[in-house]
CSV table of C-alpha atoms in Angstrom, one decimal:
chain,number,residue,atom,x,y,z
A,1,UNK,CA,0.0,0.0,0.0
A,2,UNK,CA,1.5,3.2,-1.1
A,3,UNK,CA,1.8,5.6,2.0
A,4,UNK,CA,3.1,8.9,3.0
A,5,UNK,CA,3.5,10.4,6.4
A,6,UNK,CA,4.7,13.8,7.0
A,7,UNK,CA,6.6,15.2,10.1
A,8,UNK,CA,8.1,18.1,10.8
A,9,UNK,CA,5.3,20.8,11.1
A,10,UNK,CA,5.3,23.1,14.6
A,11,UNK,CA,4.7,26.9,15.6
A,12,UNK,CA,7.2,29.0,14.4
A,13,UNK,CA,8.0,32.9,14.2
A,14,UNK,CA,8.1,35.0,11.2
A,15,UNK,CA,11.3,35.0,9.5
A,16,UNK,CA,12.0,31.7,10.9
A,17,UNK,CA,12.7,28.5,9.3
A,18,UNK,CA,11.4,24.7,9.8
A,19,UNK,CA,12.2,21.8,7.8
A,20,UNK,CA,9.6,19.2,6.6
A,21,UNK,CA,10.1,15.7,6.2
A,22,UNK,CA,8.0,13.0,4.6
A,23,UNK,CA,8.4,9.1,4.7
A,24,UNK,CA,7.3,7.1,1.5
A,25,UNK,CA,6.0,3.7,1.5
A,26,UNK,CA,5.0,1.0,-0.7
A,27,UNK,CA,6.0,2.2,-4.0
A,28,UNK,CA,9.3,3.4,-6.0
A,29,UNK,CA,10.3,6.1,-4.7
A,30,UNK,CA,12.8,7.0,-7.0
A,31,UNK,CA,10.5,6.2,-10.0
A,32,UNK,CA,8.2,9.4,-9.0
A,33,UNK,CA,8.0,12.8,-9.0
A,34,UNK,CA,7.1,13.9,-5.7
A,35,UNK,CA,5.5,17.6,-4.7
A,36,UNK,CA,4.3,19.8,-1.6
A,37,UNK,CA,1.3,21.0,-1.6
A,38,UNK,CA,-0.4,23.5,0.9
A,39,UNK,CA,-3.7,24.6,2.3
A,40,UNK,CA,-4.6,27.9,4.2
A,41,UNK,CA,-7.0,28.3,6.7
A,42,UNK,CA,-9.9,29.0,4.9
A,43,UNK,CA,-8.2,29.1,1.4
A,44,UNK,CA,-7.8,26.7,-1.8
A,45,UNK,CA,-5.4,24.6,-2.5
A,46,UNK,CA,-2.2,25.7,-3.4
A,47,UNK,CA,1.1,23.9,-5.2
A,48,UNK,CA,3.9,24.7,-3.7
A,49,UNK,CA,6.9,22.3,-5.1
A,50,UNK,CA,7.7,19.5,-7.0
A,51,UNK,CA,10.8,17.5,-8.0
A,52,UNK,CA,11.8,15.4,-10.8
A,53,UNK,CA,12.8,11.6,-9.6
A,54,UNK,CA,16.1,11.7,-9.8
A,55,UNK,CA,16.5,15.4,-8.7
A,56,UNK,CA,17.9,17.0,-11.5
A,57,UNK,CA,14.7,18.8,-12.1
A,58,UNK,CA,12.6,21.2,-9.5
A,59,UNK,CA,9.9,24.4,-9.8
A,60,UNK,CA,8.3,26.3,-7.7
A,61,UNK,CA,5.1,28.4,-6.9
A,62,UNK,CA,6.0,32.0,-7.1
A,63,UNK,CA,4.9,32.9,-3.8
A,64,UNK,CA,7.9,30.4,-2.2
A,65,UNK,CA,10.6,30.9,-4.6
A,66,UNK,CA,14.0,31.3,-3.1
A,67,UNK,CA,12.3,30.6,0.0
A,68,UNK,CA,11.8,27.4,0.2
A,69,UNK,CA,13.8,24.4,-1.3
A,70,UNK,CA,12.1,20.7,-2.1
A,71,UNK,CA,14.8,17.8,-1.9
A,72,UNK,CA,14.9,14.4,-1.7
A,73,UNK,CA,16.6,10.9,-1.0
A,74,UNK,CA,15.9,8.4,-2.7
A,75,UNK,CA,18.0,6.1,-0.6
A,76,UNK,CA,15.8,6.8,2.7
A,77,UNK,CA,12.1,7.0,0.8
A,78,UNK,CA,12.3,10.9,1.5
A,79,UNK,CA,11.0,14.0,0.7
A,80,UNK,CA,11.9,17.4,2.2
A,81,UNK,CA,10.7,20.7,2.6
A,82,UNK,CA,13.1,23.2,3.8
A,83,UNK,CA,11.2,26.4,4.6
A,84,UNK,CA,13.5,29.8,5.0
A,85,UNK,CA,11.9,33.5,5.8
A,86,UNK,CA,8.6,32.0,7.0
A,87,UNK,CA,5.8,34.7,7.0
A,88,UNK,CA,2.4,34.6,8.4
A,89,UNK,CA,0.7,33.8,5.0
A,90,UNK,CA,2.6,30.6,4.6
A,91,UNK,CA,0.5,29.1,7.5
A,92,UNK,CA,-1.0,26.2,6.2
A,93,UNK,CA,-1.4,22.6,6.3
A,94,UNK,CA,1.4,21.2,4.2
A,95,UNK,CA,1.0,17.9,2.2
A,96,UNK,CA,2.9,15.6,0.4
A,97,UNK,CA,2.0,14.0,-2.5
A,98,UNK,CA,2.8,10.9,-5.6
A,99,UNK,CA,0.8,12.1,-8.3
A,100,UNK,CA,-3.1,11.5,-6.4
A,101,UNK,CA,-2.0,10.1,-3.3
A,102,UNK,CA,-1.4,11.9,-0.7
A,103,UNK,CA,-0.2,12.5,3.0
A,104,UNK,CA,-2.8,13.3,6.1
A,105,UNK,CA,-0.6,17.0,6.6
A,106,UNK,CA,0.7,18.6,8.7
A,107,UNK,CA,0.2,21.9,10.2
A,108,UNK,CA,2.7,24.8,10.3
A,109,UNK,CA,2.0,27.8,11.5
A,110,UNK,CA,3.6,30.8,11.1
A,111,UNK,CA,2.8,33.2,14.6
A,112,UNK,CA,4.7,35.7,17.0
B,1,UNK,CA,4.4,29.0,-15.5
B,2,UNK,CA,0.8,27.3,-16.2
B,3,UNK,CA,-2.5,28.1,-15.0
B,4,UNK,CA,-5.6,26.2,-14.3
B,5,UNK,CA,-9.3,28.2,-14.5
B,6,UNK,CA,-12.4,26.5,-13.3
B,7,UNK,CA,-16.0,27.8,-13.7
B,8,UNK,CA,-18.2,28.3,-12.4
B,9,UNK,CA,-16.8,29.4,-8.9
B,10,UNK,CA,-19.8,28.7,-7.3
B,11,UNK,CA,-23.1,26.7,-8.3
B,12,UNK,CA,-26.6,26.2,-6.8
B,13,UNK,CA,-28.0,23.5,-7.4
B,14,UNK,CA,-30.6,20.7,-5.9
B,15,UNK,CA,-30.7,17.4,-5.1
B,16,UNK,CA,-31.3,15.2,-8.1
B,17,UNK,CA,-29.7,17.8,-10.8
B,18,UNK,CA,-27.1,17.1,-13.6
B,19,UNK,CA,-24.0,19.5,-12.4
B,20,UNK,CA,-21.1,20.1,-14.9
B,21,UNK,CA,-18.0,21.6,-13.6
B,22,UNK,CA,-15.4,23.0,-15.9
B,23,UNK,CA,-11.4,23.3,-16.1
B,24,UNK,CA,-9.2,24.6,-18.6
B,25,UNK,CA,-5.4,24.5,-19.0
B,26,UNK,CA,-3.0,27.2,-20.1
B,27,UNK,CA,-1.3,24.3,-21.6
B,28,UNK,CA,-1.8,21.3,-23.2
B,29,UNK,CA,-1.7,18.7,-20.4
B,30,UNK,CA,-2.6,15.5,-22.3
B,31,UNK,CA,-5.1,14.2,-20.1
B,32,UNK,CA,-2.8,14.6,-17.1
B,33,UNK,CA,-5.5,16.1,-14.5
B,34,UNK,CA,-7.5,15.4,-11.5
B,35,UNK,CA,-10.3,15.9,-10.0
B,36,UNK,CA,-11.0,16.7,-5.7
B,37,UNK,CA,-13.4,16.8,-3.6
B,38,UNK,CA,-12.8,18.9,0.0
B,39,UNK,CA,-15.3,19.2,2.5
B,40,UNK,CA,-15.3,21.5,5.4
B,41,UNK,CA,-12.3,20.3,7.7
B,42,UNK,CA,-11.8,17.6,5.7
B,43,UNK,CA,-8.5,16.7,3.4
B,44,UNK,CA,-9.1,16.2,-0.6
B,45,UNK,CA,-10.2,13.3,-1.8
B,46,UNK,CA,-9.6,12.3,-5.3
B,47,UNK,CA,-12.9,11.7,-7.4
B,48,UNK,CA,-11.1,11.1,-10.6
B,49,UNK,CA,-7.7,10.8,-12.0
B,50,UNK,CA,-6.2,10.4,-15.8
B,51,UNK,CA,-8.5,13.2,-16.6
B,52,UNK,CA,-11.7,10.3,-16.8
B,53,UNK,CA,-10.9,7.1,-14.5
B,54,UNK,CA,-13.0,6.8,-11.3
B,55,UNK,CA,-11.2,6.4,-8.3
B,56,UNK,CA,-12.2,3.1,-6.8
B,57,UNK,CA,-15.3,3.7,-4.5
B,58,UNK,CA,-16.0,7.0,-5.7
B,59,UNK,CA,-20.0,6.5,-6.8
B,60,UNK,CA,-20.6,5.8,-10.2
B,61,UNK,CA,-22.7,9.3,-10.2
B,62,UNK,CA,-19.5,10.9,-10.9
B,63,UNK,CA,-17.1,11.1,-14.4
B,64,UNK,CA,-14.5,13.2,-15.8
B,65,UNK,CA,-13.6,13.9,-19.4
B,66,UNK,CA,-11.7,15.7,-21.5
B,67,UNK,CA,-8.2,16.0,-23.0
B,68,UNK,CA,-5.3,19.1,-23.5
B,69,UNK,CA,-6.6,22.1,-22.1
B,70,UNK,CA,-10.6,21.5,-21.4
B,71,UNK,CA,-12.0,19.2,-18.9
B,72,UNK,CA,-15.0,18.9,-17.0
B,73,UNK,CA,-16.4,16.5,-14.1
B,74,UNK,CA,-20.2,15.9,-13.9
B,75,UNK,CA,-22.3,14.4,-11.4
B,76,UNK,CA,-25.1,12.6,-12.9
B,77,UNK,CA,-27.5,13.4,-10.2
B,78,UNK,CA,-26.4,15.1,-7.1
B,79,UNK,CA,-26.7,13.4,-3.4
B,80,UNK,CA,-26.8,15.8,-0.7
B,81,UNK,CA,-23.5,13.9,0.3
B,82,UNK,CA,-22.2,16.0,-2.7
B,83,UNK,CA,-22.6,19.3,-1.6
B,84,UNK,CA,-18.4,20.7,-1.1
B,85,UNK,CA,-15.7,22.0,-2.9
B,86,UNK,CA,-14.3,20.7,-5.6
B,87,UNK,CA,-10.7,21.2,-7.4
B,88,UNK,CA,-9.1,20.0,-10.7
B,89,UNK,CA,-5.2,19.6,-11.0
B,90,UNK,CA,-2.6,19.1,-13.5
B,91,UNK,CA,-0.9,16.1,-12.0
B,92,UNK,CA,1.8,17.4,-9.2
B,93,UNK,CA,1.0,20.7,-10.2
B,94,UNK,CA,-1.1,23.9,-10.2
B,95,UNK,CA,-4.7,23.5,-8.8
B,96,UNK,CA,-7.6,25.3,-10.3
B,97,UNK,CA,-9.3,27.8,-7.7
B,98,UNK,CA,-12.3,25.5,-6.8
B,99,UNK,CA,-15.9,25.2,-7.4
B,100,UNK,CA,-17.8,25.2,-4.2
B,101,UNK,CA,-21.4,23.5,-4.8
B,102,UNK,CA,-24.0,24.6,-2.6
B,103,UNK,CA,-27.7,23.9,-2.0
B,104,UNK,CA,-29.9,25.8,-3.6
């Protein structure tokens, strides 16, 4: 069964950073491209990364370029989410996701 | 960069009527889209994938079609299990802005 669990979310201050990790199961990892996405209170859904499987190739949404960096290893199943100059608006629940599957998220929040 | 547009943003609607939701592309994405469905505090599901394949034990009610930059996703005859937001994606990519369906 393919699975994805995220860890890594918390409460931090603006302008700080957190780093998000999530742990893939029951598939290829390497075979996939992998992405982050993100939900706002409130607010739609929102793409925020994705990387190529072997890592040579990554984009971003606008509103997190050279902010945040996506990242993998394929030798430990992982995806990352390295999150710099955090502002209030990037509060969100943060998921990780193989094409249509998903992770359950989790929440960062962005707070002095 | 692309872009996905949906319309309507919202739609009224009552139980037992045909609802057609619609996507378009600001590429061609082959038939590389999804389809969602969020209700309040809920995640996403997936309703449809591949642009027109049912995810298995989503209700037969619902289909997708479509192919490069114009999709939609009907509901033959909507339950009021059905009432929520809805969201089409080009596969690990942008998401349109959602359709939220509401009881008229």
């Amino acid at each position: 069964e393919v699975q994805l669990v995220e860890s890594g979310g918390g409460l931090v201050q603006p302008g700080g950073s957190l780093r998000l990790s999530c742990a893939a199961s029951g598939f290829r990892f390497s075979s996939f491209w992998m992405s982050w996405v993100r939900q706002a209170p409130g607010k739609g859904l929102q793409w925020v990364a994705n990387i190529k499987p072997d890592g040579t190739e990554i984009y971003y949404a606008d509103s997190v370029r050279g902010r945040f960096t996506i990242s993998r290893d394929n030798a430990k199943n992982s995806l990352y989410l390295q999150m710099n100059s955090l502002r209030v608006d990037d509060t969100a629940v943060y998921y990780c996701a193989r094409d249509i599957v998903w992770g359950p998220g989790s929440l960062v929040t962005v707070s002095s | 960069d692309s872009a996905m547009t949906q319309s309507p943003s919202t739609l009224s609607a009552l139980v037992g009527d045909r609802v057609t939701i619609t996507c378009r592309a600001s590429r061609d994405i082959s038939t590389w889209l999804a389809w969602y469905q969020q209700k309040p505090g809920k995640a996403p599901q997936v309703l449809v994938y591949e642009a027109s394949r049912l995810q298995s034990g989503v209700p037969s009610r619902f289909s997708g079609s479509g192919s490069g930059t114009e999709f939609t996703l009907t509901i033959s005859s909507l339950q009021p299990d059905d009432f929520a937001t809805y969201y089409c994606q080009e596969y690990s990519a942008v998401f349109g802005p959602g359709t939220r369906v509401e009881m008229k």
